[in-house]
Amino acid sequence: MTTMLCPTRGGKESQPNQDFAIQYAKQHDADLLFLYVSDLRLISRAGPPIVVDIEEELSEVGDFMLTMAQERAEKAGVTAGTAVRSGVFSDVLREIIRENKIHTVILGESHEKTGVATSEYLQHLSEDLGRELNVEFIVVRQGELVFRSKGEE
Amino acid sequence: MGFFRNSMKTSPRNLRDLCMAGLILCMFILVSNLIVQPGHAMRAGEFIISGQLQDSLGQPVENASISAAAHDGGKLLGETESRSDGTWSLTLDAVPRGGVDITVERAHFQPRSVSIDQTVLADLGSANIYRVDTIELERRIDVSFWVASLVFLIVLLLIAFEFLHSATAALAGISTIFLVSYIGGAYSPSLKILTFDQAIEYIDWKVVFLLIGMMIIIAILEDTGIFQWMAFQAYRISRGRNWLLVVILMAITSIASALLDNFTTMLLMVPISLQIGMALGIDPLALIIPEVLASNVAGITTLVGTPTNILIGAYAGIGFNDFLVNQTIGVIIALIVMGAYVLFHFRRELIKNAEGISPHLYEKLRENARIENVGSLWKALVVFVLVFVGFILGEHVDLVPAVSALAGATILLIWLNPDIHQMIKAVDWTTLVFFMALFMLVGAIQEVGLISTVAGWMAQVVGNNLPLGVFLIIFGVGTLSTFVANIPLAASMLPIVRVLTGSIPGAGNLILYYALSMGAAMGGNGFLIGGEANLVTAGITEQTEYPITFVKFLKVGLPVTYLTLAVGFIWLLIRF
């Protein structure tokens, strides 16, 4: 059984992309791993030292979002797991791919065109990591396929 | 979370150290508040000359050097310095024959001389006290004025455009002032802007220690998870009525902001609000933006709710009760108006039918909003209430809020025994350093006369028109606060407001200080960059599919700013 990875930042706008990943995993009889990555560098610059354990707070947010996605995947008959991490997105992605022997990564473009999930960034990331790790990368926008790269092929 | 979880078993020695640290802090504050009035028993034959110094705006001039010399021969008879209220007194051994020349010298002012005629002294008869008419000193605008003003302006720009961290910018500013004063001053006296000793006197230690005490208390209280639990209860109570949820969340945020600081409040509220919004199937920003707007405004109902209130309270002697009595109703009305506007603005999101979530997700949400440590919560709440009782009752026995806060923090440290290293880390030293550097920097521009020059212009514009003064302060500061950090803005406005309070008839009730408080807080809602709470909220939401963009915030924040400023203005005119 292969495992596909779907990094997501949750929310309604991510659902079409998550649905694409669910259907794609179903077609290929694969398991799905939903991933949420928080990058605390953006927050720690904001002001005073953060007395709240913001990493834990955000991991709870991520866990909640991924559980929503997981429930929808399981309703569709796809076995899905979740992983919440903190760090630089590309580094975390590389780690998770290696740790879980990921076969395919499905990246969704951000609806708001903010943060890490811009079209250009995702295509660069897909090409670089796809070559480096020999993993298939699929970029989707609002549930529609935008770009596909297959590692060294 | 985890100050309690990770706390180690404390040895008696550690406990003793904790107690000692707390006692030393409290004693430091108590001693620093003892004002030693120099007494002087008059001896037979002595003669006293007294008077008062003020500047052209009627403000007292302190630390001026006053010397008395015999009219005949110029023999020095005595020297003294003016006090903080501008008064001075010179004790001479005997009534001088032939008259006295009084000379007043003060850096950044033109020197003045006053002669007391021999005949006037002779007419005193047996009286051995002579009071000189109030002496008005004229400002001397020299190169130090321009250097200090330029440095201050550059610091403000560095902070506004985020070229440097605010603390670094303020430190760079005051270091430049010192270097110019000591190195440049050695070559040209006109470059002596501010000495180190003078600068230290400008630091308001009551503010610094109040902040330290409150930061420790907040760090302990926030660790209990009480606010996340309250947000979850709001979700339960609203039962899918999204508008009601917004109202309750705004109320919770308002109360939390009045008691804690806005930054911490939003750090606690945003993650749970994101989850609630997603659980309901609505845009979580419809919950979060009203929360941050409410947090920026509601803090001004108490002395400790915002750093600017702490500054204003310490400077103008406005106590905890004064803020509560004079601002609360106005703020509640402003929050109601704000609530109505945000409900209208987010109406499309809020009328959506709430989506249900699975029992598993509901349980997860409940778990994420659980109270971390019920025992610690109760202890923290007991001490928190006691501290606030100290704030309220302390004013009647001259107990400064810093002492109540430090005592409360110390009790919590002993009672709850958290990891002391974590607690010390929880103190925001960056902000404290910023405050201290800023106090000195404002002192520098006060010394060279920039503050009195600006205040003079404002006094000319306002004249005797108090409503115009209130309008200018609340809307002027409010507008500037939309893009300038409100702490340096408020700190530099305080001396100006003091001058205006003295010059505008009817302003003695401190209405202009309340206008400053409202303007600085409400203006923070204008732009995303207007406050730290806004920025941290944006930082968290950026981690999800619901980022708060500059424009998104502006669309709701700017109208809310001017609506609440208008409410604040009307309220102050009614209240005073």
Coordinates of N, CA and C in Angstrom, one line a residue, chain B residues 192-388:
Chain B
K192 N 25.4 70.1 25.2 CA 25.1 69.4 26.4 C 23.5 69.2 26.5
I193 N 23.1 68.1 26.0 CA 21.6 68.0 25.9 C 21.1 67.4 27.3
L194 N 21.7 66.3 27.7 CA 21.2 65.6 28.9 C 22.3 64.9 29.5
T195 N 22.4 65.0 30.8 CA 23.4 64.2 31.5 C 22.8 62.8 31.9
F196 N 23.7 61.9 32.2 CA 23.1 60.5 32.6 C 22.3 60.6 33.8
D197 N 22.7 61.4 34.8 CA 21.9 61.6 36.0 C 20.6 62.2 35.7
Q198 N 20.5 63.2 34.9 CA 19.2 63.8 34.5 C 18.3 62.7 33.8
A199 N 19.0 62.0 32.9 CA 18.2 61.0 32.2 C 17.6 59.9 33.1
I200 N 18.3 59.5 34.1 CA 17.8 58.5 35.0 C 16.6 59.0 35.8
E201 N 16.6 60.3 36.1 CA 15.4 60.9 36.8 C 14.2 60.9 35.9
Y202 N 14.3 60.8 34.6 CA 13.2 60.8 33.7 C 12.5 59.4 33.7
I203 N 13.2 58.4 34.1 CA 12.6 57.0 34.1 C 11.6 56.9 35.2
D204 N 10.4 56.5 34.8 CA 9.3 56.3 35.8 C 9.4 54.9 36.3
W205 N 10.0 54.7 37.5 CA 10.1 53.4 38.0 C 8.8 52.7 38.4
K206 N 7.8 53.6 38.8 CA 6.5 53.0 39.1 C 6.0 52.2 37.9
V207 N 6.2 52.8 36.7 CA 5.7 52.1 35.5 C 6.4 50.8 35.3
V208 N 7.8 50.9 35.4 CA 8.6 49.7 35.2 C 8.2 48.6 36.1
F209 N 8.1 48.9 37.4 CA 7.8 47.8 38.3 C 6.3 47.3 38.3
L210 N 5.4 48.2 37.9 CA 4.1 47.7 37.7 C 4.0 46.7 36.5
L211 N 4.8 47.1 35.5 CA 4.8 46.2 34.3 C 5.4 44.8 34.7
I212 N 6.5 44.8 35.5 CA 7.1 43.6 35.9 C 6.1 42.7 36.7
G213 N 5.5 43.3 37.6 CA 4.5 42.6 38.5 C 3.4 42.0 37.6
M214 N 2.8 42.8 36.8 CA 1.7 42.3 36.0 C 2.1 41.3 35.0
M215 N 3.3 41.4 34.4 CA 3.8 40.4 33.5 C 3.9 39.0 34.1
I216 N 4.4 39.0 35.4 CA 4.5 37.7 36.1 C 3.1 37.1 36.3
I217 N 2.2 38.0 36.8 CA 0.8 37.5 37.1 C 0.1 37.0 35.9
I218 N 0.3 37.7 34.8 CA -0.3 37.3 33.5 C 0.2 36.0 33.0
A219 N 1.5 35.8 33.1 CA 2.2 34.6 32.7 C 1.6 33.4 33.5
I220 N 1.3 33.6 34.7 CA 0.8 32.5 35.5 C -0.7 32.2 35.2
L221 N -1.4 33.3 35.0 CA -2.9 33.2 34.8 C -3.1 32.6 33.4
E222 N -2.4 33.1 32.4 CA -2.7 32.6 31.0 C -2.4 31.1 30.9
D223 N -1.5 30.6 31.7 CA -1.1 29.2 31.6 C -2.2 28.3 32.1
T224 N -3.2 28.8 32.7 CA -4.3 28.0 33.2 C -5.3 27.6 32.1
G225 N -5.3 28.3 31.0 CA -6.3 28.0 30.0 C -7.7 28.5 30.2
I226 N -7.8 29.5 31.1 CA -9.2 30.0 31.4 C -9.8 30.7 30.2
F227 N -9.1 31.4 29.4 CA -9.7 32.2 28.4 C -10.1 31.3 27.2
Q228 N -9.3 30.3 26.9 CA -9.7 29.3 25.9 C -11.0 28.6 26.3
W229 N -11.1 28.3 27.6 CA -12.3 27.6 28.1 C -13.5 28.5 28.0
M230 N -13.3 29.8 28.3 CA -14.5 30.7 28.2 C -14.9 30.8 26.7
A231 N -13.9 30.8 25.8 CA -14.3 30.9 24.4 C -15.1 29.7 23.9
F232 N -14.7 28.5 24.5 CA -15.4 27.3 24.1 C -16.9 27.4 24.7
Q233 N -17.0 27.9 25.9 CA -18.3 28.1 26.5 C -19.2 29.0 25.6
A234 N -18.5 30.0 25.1 CA -19.3 30.9 24.2 C -19.8 30.2 23.0
Y235 N -19.0 29.3 22.5 CA -19.4 28.4 21.3 C -20.6 27.6 21.7
R236 N -20.6 27.0 22.9 CA -21.7 26.2 23.3 C -22.9 27.0 23.6
I237 N -22.8 28.1 24.3 CA -24.0 28.9 24.6 C -24.6 29.5 23.4
S238 N -23.8 29.9 22.4 CA -24.4 30.5 21.2 C -25.3 29.5 20.4
R239 N -25.0 28.3 20.5 CA -25.8 27.2 19.8 C -26.1 27.5 18.3
G240 N -25.0 27.9 17.7 CA -25.1 28.1 16.2 C -25.6 29.5 15.8
R241 N -25.9 30.4 16.8 CA -26.3 31.8 16.5 C -24.9 32.5 16.4
N242 N -24.5 32.7 15.2 CA -23.1 33.2 15.0 C -23.0 34.7 15.5
W243 N -24.0 35.5 15.3 CA -24.0 36.8 15.8 C -23.8 36.9 17.3
L244 N -24.5 36.0 18.0 CA -24.4 35.9 19.4 C -23.0 35.5 19.9
L245 N -22.4 34.6 19.1 CA -21.0 34.1 19.3 C -20.1 35.3 19.2
V246 N -20.2 36.1 18.2 CA -19.3 37.3 18.0 C -19.5 38.2 19.2
V247 N -20.7 38.4 19.6 CA -20.9 39.4 20.8 C -20.2 38.8 22.0
I248 N -20.4 37.5 22.3 CA -19.9 36.9 23.5 C -18.3 36.9 23.4
L249 N -17.8 36.6 22.3 CA -16.3 36.5 22.1 C -15.8 37.9 22.3
M250 N -16.5 38.9 21.8 CA -16.0 40.3 21.9 C -16.0 40.7 23.4
A251 N -17.1 40.2 24.1 CA -17.2 40.6 25.6 C -16.0 39.9 26.3
I252 N -15.8 38.6 26.0 CA -14.7 37.9 26.7 C -13.3 38.6 26.4
T253 N -13.1 38.9 25.2 CA -11.8 39.6 24.8 C -11.7 40.9 25.5
S254 N -12.8 41.6 25.6 CA -12.8 43.0 26.2 C -12.4 42.8 27.7
I255 N -13.0 41.9 28.4 CA -12.7 41.7 29.8 C -11.3 41.3 30.0
A256 N -10.9 40.3 29.2 CA -9.5 39.8 29.2 C -8.5 41.0 29.0
S257 N -8.8 41.8 28.0 CA -7.9 42.9 27.7 C -7.8 44.0 28.8
A258 N -9.0 44.2 29.5 CA -9.0 45.1 30.6 C -8.1 44.7 31.7
L259 N -8.0 43.3 31.9 CA -7.3 42.8 33.0 C -5.9 42.4 32.6
L260 N -5.7 41.9 31.4 CA -4.4 41.5 31.0 C -3.9 42.5 29.9
D261 N -3.0 42.1 29.1 CA -2.6 42.9 28.0 C -3.1 42.4 26.7
N262 N -3.2 43.3 25.7 CA -3.9 42.9 24.4 C -3.2 41.8 23.7
F263 N -1.8 41.9 23.7 CA -1.0 41.0 23.0 C -1.3 39.5 23.5
T264 N -1.2 39.3 24.8 CA -1.4 38.0 25.4 C -2.8 37.6 25.1
T265 N -3.8 38.5 25.3 CA -5.2 38.1 25.1 C -5.4 37.6 23.7
M266 N -4.8 38.2 22.7 CA -5.1 37.7 21.3 C -4.3 36.4 21.1
L267 N -3.1 36.3 21.7 CA -2.4 35.0 21.5 C -3.3 33.8 22.1
L268 N -4.1 34.1 23.1 CA -4.9 33.1 23.7 C -6.2 32.9 22.9
M269 N -6.7 33.9 22.4 CA -8.1 33.8 21.8 C -8.0 33.4 20.3
V270 N -7.0 33.8 19.6 CA -7.0 33.5 18.1 C -7.0 32.0 17.8
P271 N -6.1 31.2 18.4 CA -6.2 29.7 18.1 C -7.5 29.1 18.3
I272 N -8.1 29.3 19.4 CA -9.4 28.7 19.7 C -10.5 29.2 18.8
S273 N -10.4 30.5 18.5 CA -11.4 31.1 17.6 C -11.3 30.6 16.2
L274 N -10.1 30.3 15.8 CA -9.9 29.7 14.5 C -10.6 28.3 14.4
Q275 N -10.5 27.6 15.5 CA -11.1 26.2 15.5 C -12.6 26.3 15.6
I276 N -13.1 27.3 16.4 CA -14.6 27.5 16.5 C -15.1 27.9 15.1
G277 N -14.4 28.8 14.5 CA -14.9 29.3 13.1 C -15.0 28.2 12.1
M278 N -13.9 27.3 12.1 CA -13.9 26.2 11.2 C -15.0 25.2 11.6
A279 N -15.2 25.0 12.9 CA -16.2 24.0 13.3 C -17.6 24.5 12.8
L280 N -17.8 25.8 12.8 CA -19.1 26.3 12.4 C -19.2 26.4 10.9
G281 N -18.1 26.3 10.2 CA -18.1 26.4 8.7 C -18.2 27.9 8.3
I282 N -17.8 28.8 9.1 CA -17.7 30.2 8.7 C -16.3 30.7 8.6
D283 N -16.1 31.8 8.0 CA -14.7 32.4 8.0 C -14.4 32.8 9.4
P284 N -13.3 32.2 10.0 CA -13.0 32.6 11.4 C -12.6 34.0 11.6
L285 N -12.3 34.7 10.5 CA -12.0 36.1 10.6 C -13.2 37.0 11.1
A286 N -14.4 36.4 10.8 CA -15.6 37.1 11.3 C -15.7 37.1 12.8
L287 N -14.9 36.2 13.4 CA -14.9 36.2 14.9 C -13.6 36.9 15.4
I288 N -12.5 36.7 14.6 CA -11.2 37.1 15.1 C -11.0 38.6 15.0
I289 N -11.4 39.2 13.9 CA -11.2 40.7 13.7 C -12.0 41.4 14.7
P290 N -13.3 41.1 15.0 CA -14.0 41.8 16.1 C -13.3 41.7 17.4
E291 N -12.7 40.5 17.6 CA -12.0 40.3 18.9 C -10.8 41.3 19.0
V292 N -10.0 41.3 18.0 CA -8.8 42.2 18.1 C -9.2 43.7 18.2
L293 N -10.3 44.1 17.5 CA -10.7 45.4 17.6 C -11.2 45.7 19.0
A294 N -11.9 44.8 19.6 CA -12.4 45.0 21.0 C -11.3 45.0 22.0
S295 N -10.3 44.2 21.7 CA -9.1 44.1 22.7 C -8.4 45.5 22.7
N296 N -8.3 46.1 21.5 CA -7.5 47.4 21.5 C -8.3 48.5 22.2
V297 N -9.6 48.4 22.2 CA -10.4 49.5 22.8 C -10.6 49.2 24.3
A298 N -10.9 48.0 24.7 CA -11.4 47.7 26.0 C -10.3 47.9 27.1
G299 N -9.1 47.7 26.7 CA -8.0 47.8 27.6 C -7.9 49.1 28.4
I300 N -8.5 50.2 27.8 CA -8.3 51.5 28.5 C -9.3 51.7 29.6
T301 N -10.1 50.7 29.9 CA -11.0 50.9 31.1 C -10.3 50.8 32.4
T302 N -9.1 50.2 32.4 CA -8.3 50.0 33.6 C -6.9 50.6 33.5
L303 N -6.3 50.9 34.6 CA -5.0 51.4 34.6 C -4.0 50.4 33.9
V304 N -4.2 49.1 34.2 CA -3.2 48.1 33.7 C -3.6 47.5 32.4
G305 N -4.7 47.9 31.8 CA -5.2 47.3 30.5 C -4.3 47.6 29.3
T306 N -3.7 48.7 29.3 CA -2.8 49.0 28.2 C -1.5 49.7 28.7
P307 N -0.4 49.5 28.0 CA 0.8 50.2 28.5 C 0.7 51.7 28.5
T308 N -0.1 52.2 27.5 CA -0.3 53.7 27.5 C -1.1 54.2 28.7
N309 N -2.0 53.4 29.2 CA -2.7 53.8 30.4 C -1.8 53.8 31.6
I310 N -0.9 52.8 31.6 CA 0.1 52.8 32.7 C 0.9 54.0 32.7
L311 N 1.4 54.4 31.5 CA 2.2 55.6 31.3 C 1.4 56.9 31.8
I312 N 0.2 57.0 31.3 CA -0.6 58.2 31.6 C -1.0 58.2 33.1
G313 N -1.3 57.1 33.6 CA -1.7 57.0 35.1 C -0.5 57.5 35.9
A314 N 0.7 57.0 35.6 CA 1.9 57.3 36.4 C 2.2 58.8 36.3
Y315 N 2.1 59.3 35.1 CA 2.5 60.7 34.8 C 1.5 61.7 35.4
A316 N 0.2 61.4 35.2 CA -0.8 62.4 35.6 C -1.4 62.1 36.9
G317 N -1.0 61.0 37.6 CA -1.5 60.7 38.9 C -3.0 60.2 38.7
I318 N -3.3 59.6 37.6 CA -4.7 59.1 37.4 C -4.6 57.6 37.9
G319 N -5.5 57.3 38.8 CA -5.5 56.0 39.5 C -6.4 55.0 38.8
F320 N -6.3 53.8 39.3 CA -7.1 52.7 38.8 C -8.6 53.0 38.8
N321 N -9.1 53.6 39.9 CA -10.5 53.9 40.0 C -10.9 55.0 39.0
D322 N -10.0 56.0 38.8 CA -10.3 57.1 37.9 C -10.5 56.6 36.5
F323 N -9.7 55.7 36.0 CA -9.9 55.1 34.7 C -11.2 54.4 34.6
L324 N -11.4 53.6 35.7 CA -12.6 52.8 35.7 C -13.9 53.6 35.6
V325 N -13.9 54.6 36.5 CA -15.1 55.5 36.6 C -15.3 56.4 35.4
N326 N -14.2 56.9 34.9 CA -14.3 57.9 33.8 C -14.3 57.3 32.4
Q327 N -13.9 56.1 32.2 CA -13.8 55.6 30.8 C -14.7 54.4 30.6
T328 N -15.1 53.7 31.6 CA -15.8 52.4 31.4 C -17.1 52.6 30.5
I329 N -17.9 53.5 30.9 CA -19.2 53.7 30.2 C -19.0 54.1 28.8
G330 N -18.0 55.0 28.6 CA -17.7 55.5 27.2 C -17.2 54.3 26.4
V331 N -16.4 53.5 27.0 CA -15.8 52.3 26.3 C -16.9 51.3 25.9
I332 N -17.8 51.1 26.9 CA -18.9 50.1 26.6 C -19.8 50.6 25.4
I333 N -20.1 51.9 25.5 CA -20.8 52.5 24.3 C -20.1 52.3 23.0
A334 N -18.8 52.6 23.1 CA -17.9 52.5 21.9 C -17.9 51.0 21.4
L335 N -17.9 50.1 22.4 CA -17.9 48.6 22.0 C -19.2 48.2 21.4
I336 N -20.3 48.8 21.9 CA -21.7 48.5 21.3 C -21.7 49.0 19.9
V337 N -21.2 50.2 19.7 CA -21.2 50.8 18.3 C -20.3 49.9 17.4
M338 N -19.2 49.6 17.9 CA -18.3 48.7 17.2 C -18.9 47.4 16.9
G339 N -19.6 46.8 17.9 CA -20.2 45.5 17.7 C -21.3 45.6 16.6
A340 N -22.1 46.7 16.6 CA -23.1 46.8 15.5 C -22.4 46.9 14.2
Y341 N -21.3 47.6 14.1 CA -20.7 47.8 12.8 C -20.1 46.4 12.3
V342 N -19.4 45.7 13.2 CA -18.8 44.5 12.7 C -19.8 43.4 12.4
L343 N -21.0 43.4 13.1 CA -22.0 42.5 12.7 C -22.6 42.8 11.3
F344 N -22.7 44.1 11.1 CA -23.1 44.5 9.7 C -22.1 44.1 8.7
H345 N -20.8 44.4 9.0 CA -19.7 44.1 8.0 C -19.6 42.7 7.7
F346 N -19.8 41.8 8.7 CA -19.6 40.4 8.5 C -20.9 39.7 8.4
R347 N -22.0 40.4 8.0 CA -23.3 39.8 8.0 C -23.5 38.6 7.2
R348 N -22.8 38.6 6.0 CA -22.9 37.4 5.1 C -22.4 36.1 5.7
E349 N -21.3 36.3 6.4 CA -20.7 35.1 7.1 C -21.6 34.7 8.3
L350 N -22.1 35.7 9.0 CA -22.8 35.4 10.3 C -24.2 34.9 10.1
I351 N -24.8 35.1 8.9 CA -26.1 34.6 8.8 C -26.1 33.1 8.2
K352 N -24.9 32.7 7.9 CA -24.8 31.3 7.5 C -25.3 30.3 8.6
N353 N -26.0 29.3 8.1 CA -26.4 28.3 9.1 C -25.1 27.5 9.6
A354 N -25.0 27.4 10.9 CA -23.9 26.7 11.5 C -23.9 25.3 11.1
E355 N -22.6 24.8 10.6 CA -22.5 23.4 10.3 C -22.2 22.6 11.6
G356 N -22.7 21.4 11.6 CA -22.4 20.6 12.8 C -21.1 19.9 12.6
I357 N -20.5 19.5 13.7 CA -19.3 18.8 13.7 C -19.5 17.4 14.4
S358 N -18.6 16.5 14.0 CA -18.7 15.1 14.6 C -18.5 15.2 16.1
P359 N -19.0 14.2 16.8 CA -18.7 14.1 18.2 C -17.2 14.1 18.5
H360 N -16.5 13.4 17.6 CA -15.0 13.3 17.8 C -14.4 14.7 17.7
L361 N -14.8 15.5 16.7 CA -14.3 16.9 16.6 C -14.7 17.8 17.8
Y362 N -15.9 17.6 18.2 CA -16.4 18.4 19.3 C -15.6 18.1 20.5
E363 N -15.3 16.8 20.7 CA -14.5 16.4 21.9 C -13.1 17.0 21.8
K364 N -12.6 17.0 20.6 CA -11.2 17.6 20.4 C -11.2 19.1 20.7
L365 N -12.3 19.8 20.2 CA -12.4 21.2 20.5 C -12.5 21.4 22.0
R366 N -13.3 20.6 22.7 CA -13.5 20.7 24.1 C -12.1 20.5 24.8
E367 N -11.4 19.5 24.3 CA -10.1 19.1 24.9 C -9.1 20.3 24.7
N368 N -9.1 20.9 23.5 CA -8.2 22.0 23.3 C -8.5 23.2 24.1
A369 N -9.7 23.3 24.6 CA -10.2 24.5 25.4 C -10.3 24.2 26.9
R370 N -9.6 23.1 27.3 CA -9.8 22.7 28.7 C -9.0 23.6 29.6
I371 N -9.4 23.6 30.9 CA -8.6 24.4 31.9 C -7.4 23.4 32.2
E372 N -6.2 24.0 32.1 CA -5.0 23.2 32.3 C -4.9 22.7 33.7
N373 N -5.1 23.5 34.7 CA -4.8 23.2 36.1 C -5.7 24.0 37.0
V374 N -6.8 23.2 37.4 CA -7.9 23.9 38.1 C -7.3 24.5 39.4
G375 N -6.5 23.7 40.1 CA -6.0 24.2 41.4 C -5.2 25.5 41.2
S376 N -4.3 25.6 40.2 CA -3.6 26.8 40.0 C -4.5 27.9 39.6
L377 N -5.5 27.6 38.8 CA -6.4 28.6 38.3 C -7.1 29.3 39.5
W378 N -7.6 28.6 40.5 CA -8.2 29.2 41.7 C -7.3 30.0 42.5
K379 N -6.1 29.5 42.7 CA -5.1 30.3 43.4 C -4.8 31.6 42.7
A380 N -4.5 31.4 41.3 CA -4.2 32.6 40.5 C -5.3 33.6 40.6
L381 N -6.6 33.1 40.5 CA -7.7 34.1 40.5 C -7.9 34.8 41.9
V382 N -7.6 34.0 43.0 CA -7.7 34.7 44.3 C -6.7 35.8 44.4
V383 N -5.5 35.5 44.0 CA -4.4 36.6 44.0 C -4.7 37.7 43.1
F384 N -5.2 37.4 41.9 CA -5.6 38.3 40.9 C -6.6 39.3 41.4
V385 N -7.6 38.8 42.1 CA -8.7 39.6 42.7 C -8.1 40.5 43.8
L386 N -7.2 39.9 44.6 CA -6.6 40.7 45.7 C -5.7 41.8 45.1
V387 N -5.0 41.6 44.0 CA -4.2 42.6 43.4 C -5.1 43.8 42.9
F388 N -6.3 43.4 42.4 CA -7.2 44.4 41.9 C -7.8 45.2 43.0

